[in-house]
């Protein structure tokens, strides 16, 4: 159970730290917001002041208006907020994503992970476990059925599939969330196979990645002008919402079009069939089961709050098997409805 | 095992009939006979029974993964398929052996039958050590039972025929009964056509067009013969060379399911082919055809009843014949309908067996009187009327555009659509514990861009045993749950009837249908062959006209 006297408590606006006078990832405008990363279910416009990593702030500005004054400390740099000391630490989820460490003048140190993953990813700062007494961890994939394989093998499969499509005159379409997954996919593509096109919605965040020095292959705008070049041999990256639209059919090659969805949810067969995509590639920006358990161990936390996903199951397992005290932290996003990973799959059928 | 697993994944990944067919053909081309015979057995539902109990598998995965039992249950709920859940939970093995399917079936599946619990555990552990994750999933399905590949037997038949280089209907006839999973039986199945194959071969069925608009538009009523449009199984009864074959319109041999019809057919002369409708007919004074659901139950039964169990139940299967396609070995299809009809009446009268009876011609003074007869069709257990031009020949399939159709169907329920079940929720009151409120969709576009779009909800129309069967299916084929609402694998097809339709912006499909109800469960139709949004749009156009 969360306790009222806790340093950080869930409220109807988000996680609130009274001693520091700030919210973490609030979902309504507040005076002072510490933002872990630029995904829409974590970053809200209209707050008085923001504290976030420089890359997170840049990504927020590229995606939404109403982002006012922002203070952008370096990772690890201590910041005095009220009666607390706050620092950001890389979360490995997307570019700029941060965990938030909060040290009060007296009492246990807290770490809020935000979304995170532990696998290496050349498009963002690598995850660092942060020692603490109380850990608030996400649990999007908090069931042992979710275990990620070797990332490089996933990209080998993806590139081989693209190549076979191109050989047969088929256009390849990869559905990936606009911020984070799209750029990670881009970085893993073998650009010698054919041209790469990006849907307009991806240009903003991709530009921020490139300005931040992330190396990505050349890409072109997936539009009517470039359609002849992309047709039948190119690979188009677009958000799941573009699946099955008239827009995507403009790129159909002689041999047709093949669509893949790239997400941790693709680990389960039923999810692959869900949106009638041709292929599902298992690649997630969230920690898998082993990553979640391992992170709890490495932080040394004795109390663990679980949020965002399979909270009850992970909390119960940690209490039974890892001997830590656990509690479930409610969020506005219920159950598996984490839109960031496109839980509904392409097409978003009801 | 690896090749068969690939086939499983390919069939699982697509709803397109063309792609499924290509995957099947490639499999039967690649697999050596000693494996292909097992692949065929598994594809057609002849799987070995009693291999392993689910509890042994459960215990073994808990032991191998070290996870608590409640967490296995949580995972099962999230995945929806226990075989897959267990495959996902197992520690990654080094196993990557490519073992021939017949070896797997012998050493790891059949070996489980009658084995002790300890031996079962050992055999399963050994299999886990040998197989990669995808093979493990298929293996679990093989030993647990309930193994289904989501492919119709008709498609398997087509694939085998194409690989063997013989006609699909010849292959279908060879596939009647149980094929033993041996290389020899498989080789015989795939052998070139022989003279004996010809005897059972049916003609392509001639299909009717729906009557759009007014019957009076067809011209002089005297040019047309009218019959009831029966709600049964369209079938061709063939008697040649002392043998009988009964084919459904889906080109499935069904004689073994209707032995009473096959027995009656023995009285026909060699070289006779009848076209008609198989119906279950209730005897007695208030006799008449039973609904399609009753027939479906008979079709789904593995073994047909060989004798009447209840002396007072005079229900029996009959063939209501309405055309004669071959007489004394001569193809009559180019003869005009009225001549074929006259010959048919002679054949049926000469046979003198009620099991094979004539579909009566309905007399009427003109279109107006005929319309009144048509309106009473439901009371007679029929769906409407068939109108056949007296000079029409028996064509192939549907009449080509531009040609004058020879046959029209004039249905009471003018609007019907084959739709795919996509979701369900429990009913209320007495049916609160059953999933009885169904959501249906049709295809938006076909081919590789195909997607399902919801267009109707329906609550009624199924028989109680069908409701229960469907309820069980829904529970074990749920892909997502939201409150009481379950999304299911889009696999089951239903014929929906409705009284009218109109354009609607509130509906995702753009079309609202009035009083939809379920007419029948089309277990004979794969989801890929359900109707499209274009079908609905065409109905809307016709409705407006
Ligand atoms: Zn996120």
PDB file of N, CA and C and ligand atoms in Angstrom, chain A residues 37-42 93-94 114-116 177 179 285-286 338 340, ligand 1:
ATOM      1  N   UNK A  37      10.076  11.547 -19.766  1.00  0.00           N
ATOM      2  CA  UNK A  37      10.350  11.473 -21.199  1.00  0.00           C
ATOM      3  C   UNK A  37       9.192  12.046 -21.986  1.00  0.00           C
ATOM      4  N   UNK A  38       9.378  12.191 -23.302  1.00  0.00           N
ATOM      5  CA  UNK A  38       8.487  13.027 -24.110  1.00  0.00           C
ATOM      6  C   UNK A  38       7.265  12.308 -24.657  1.00  0.00           C
ATOM      7  N   UNK A  39       7.016  11.042 -24.265  1.00  0.00           N
ATOM      8  CA  UNK A  39       5.791  10.370 -24.711  1.00  0.00           C
ATOM      9  C   UNK A  39       4.573  11.069 -24.123  1.00  0.00           C
ATOM     10  N   UNK A  40       3.486  11.053 -24.897  1.00  0.00           N
ATOM     11  CA  UNK A  40       2.302  11.839 -24.534  1.00  0.00           C
ATOM     12  C   UNK A  40       1.674  11.407 -23.209  1.00  0.00           C
ATOM     13  N   UNK A  41       1.874  10.163 -22.797  1.00  0.00           N
ATOM     14  CA  UNK A  41       1.285   9.759 -21.514  1.00  0.00           C
ATOM     15  C   UNK A  41       2.199  10.084 -20.333  1.00  0.00           C
ATOM     16  N   UNK A  42       3.301  10.784 -20.608  1.00  0.00           N
ATOM     17  CA  UNK A  42       4.191  11.209 -19.528  1.00  0.00           C
ATOM     18  C   UNK A  42       4.423  12.716 -19.540  1.00  0.00           C
ATOM     19  N   UNK A  93      14.982   4.284 -22.425  1.00  0.00           N
ATOM     20  CA  UNK A  93      13.672   4.011 -23.049  1.00  0.00           C
ATOM     21  C   UNK A  93      13.612   4.646 -24.439  1.00  0.00           C
ATOM     22  N   UNK A  94      13.756   5.978 -24.491  1.00  0.00           N
ATOM     23  CA  UNK A  94      13.892   6.713 -25.755  1.00  0.00           C
ATOM     24  C   UNK A  94      14.926   7.813 -25.506  1.00  0.00           C
ATOM     25  N   UNK A 114      10.130   5.898 -14.452  1.00  0.00           N
ATOM     26  CA  UNK A 114       9.466   6.219 -15.719  1.00  0.00           C
ATOM     27  C   UNK A 114       9.485   4.950 -16.569  1.00  0.00           C
ATOM     28  N   UNK A 115       9.358   5.062 -17.883  1.00  0.00           N
ATOM     29  CA  UNK A 115       9.515   3.887 -18.750  1.00  0.00           C
ATOM     30  C   UNK A 115      11.008   3.629 -18.939  1.00  0.00           C
ATOM     31  N   UNK A 116      11.396   2.370 -18.982  1.00  0.00           N
ATOM     32  CA  UNK A 116      12.821   2.081 -19.179  1.00  0.00           C
ATOM     33  C   UNK A 116      13.025   0.729 -19.809  1.00  0.00           C
ATOM     34  N   UNK A 177       5.869   3.244 -33.313  1.00  0.00           N
ATOM     35  CA  UNK A 177       5.476   4.476 -32.664  1.00  0.00           C
ATOM     36  C   UNK A 177       6.429   5.616 -33.073  1.00  0.00           C
ATOM     37  N   UNK A 179       7.776   8.275 -31.831  1.00  0.00           N
ATOM     38  CA  UNK A 179       8.921   8.731 -31.049  1.00  0.00           C
ATOM     39  C   UNK A 179       9.573   7.542 -30.359  1.00  0.00           C
ATOM     40  N   UNK A 285      10.733  -1.046 -26.257  1.00  0.00           N
ATOM     41  CA  UNK A 285      11.492  -0.035 -25.531  1.00  0.00           C
ATOM     42  C   UNK A 285      11.209  -0.084 -24.032  1.00  0.00           C
ATOM     43  N   UNK A 286      10.562  -1.172 -23.621  1.00  0.00           N
ATOM     44  CA  UNK A 286      10.313  -1.373 -22.187  1.00  0.00           C
ATOM     45  C   UNK A 286      11.117  -2.576 -21.706  1.00  0.00           C
ATOM     46  N   UNK A 338      -1.210   0.850 -22.505  1.00  0.00           N
ATOM     47  CA  UNK A 338      -0.131   1.795 -22.742  1.00  0.00           C
ATOM     48  C   UNK A 338      -0.057   2.146 -24.223  1.00  0.00           C
ATOM     49  N   UNK A 340       1.726   3.974 -25.850  1.00  0.00           N
ATOM     50  CA  UNK A 340       3.049   4.156 -26.441  1.00  0.00           C
ATOM     51  C   UNK A 340       3.505   2.932 -27.218  1.00  0.00           C
TER      52      UNK A 340
HETATM   53 ZN1  LIG C   1       7.181   5.865 -22.932  1.00  0.00          ZN
END
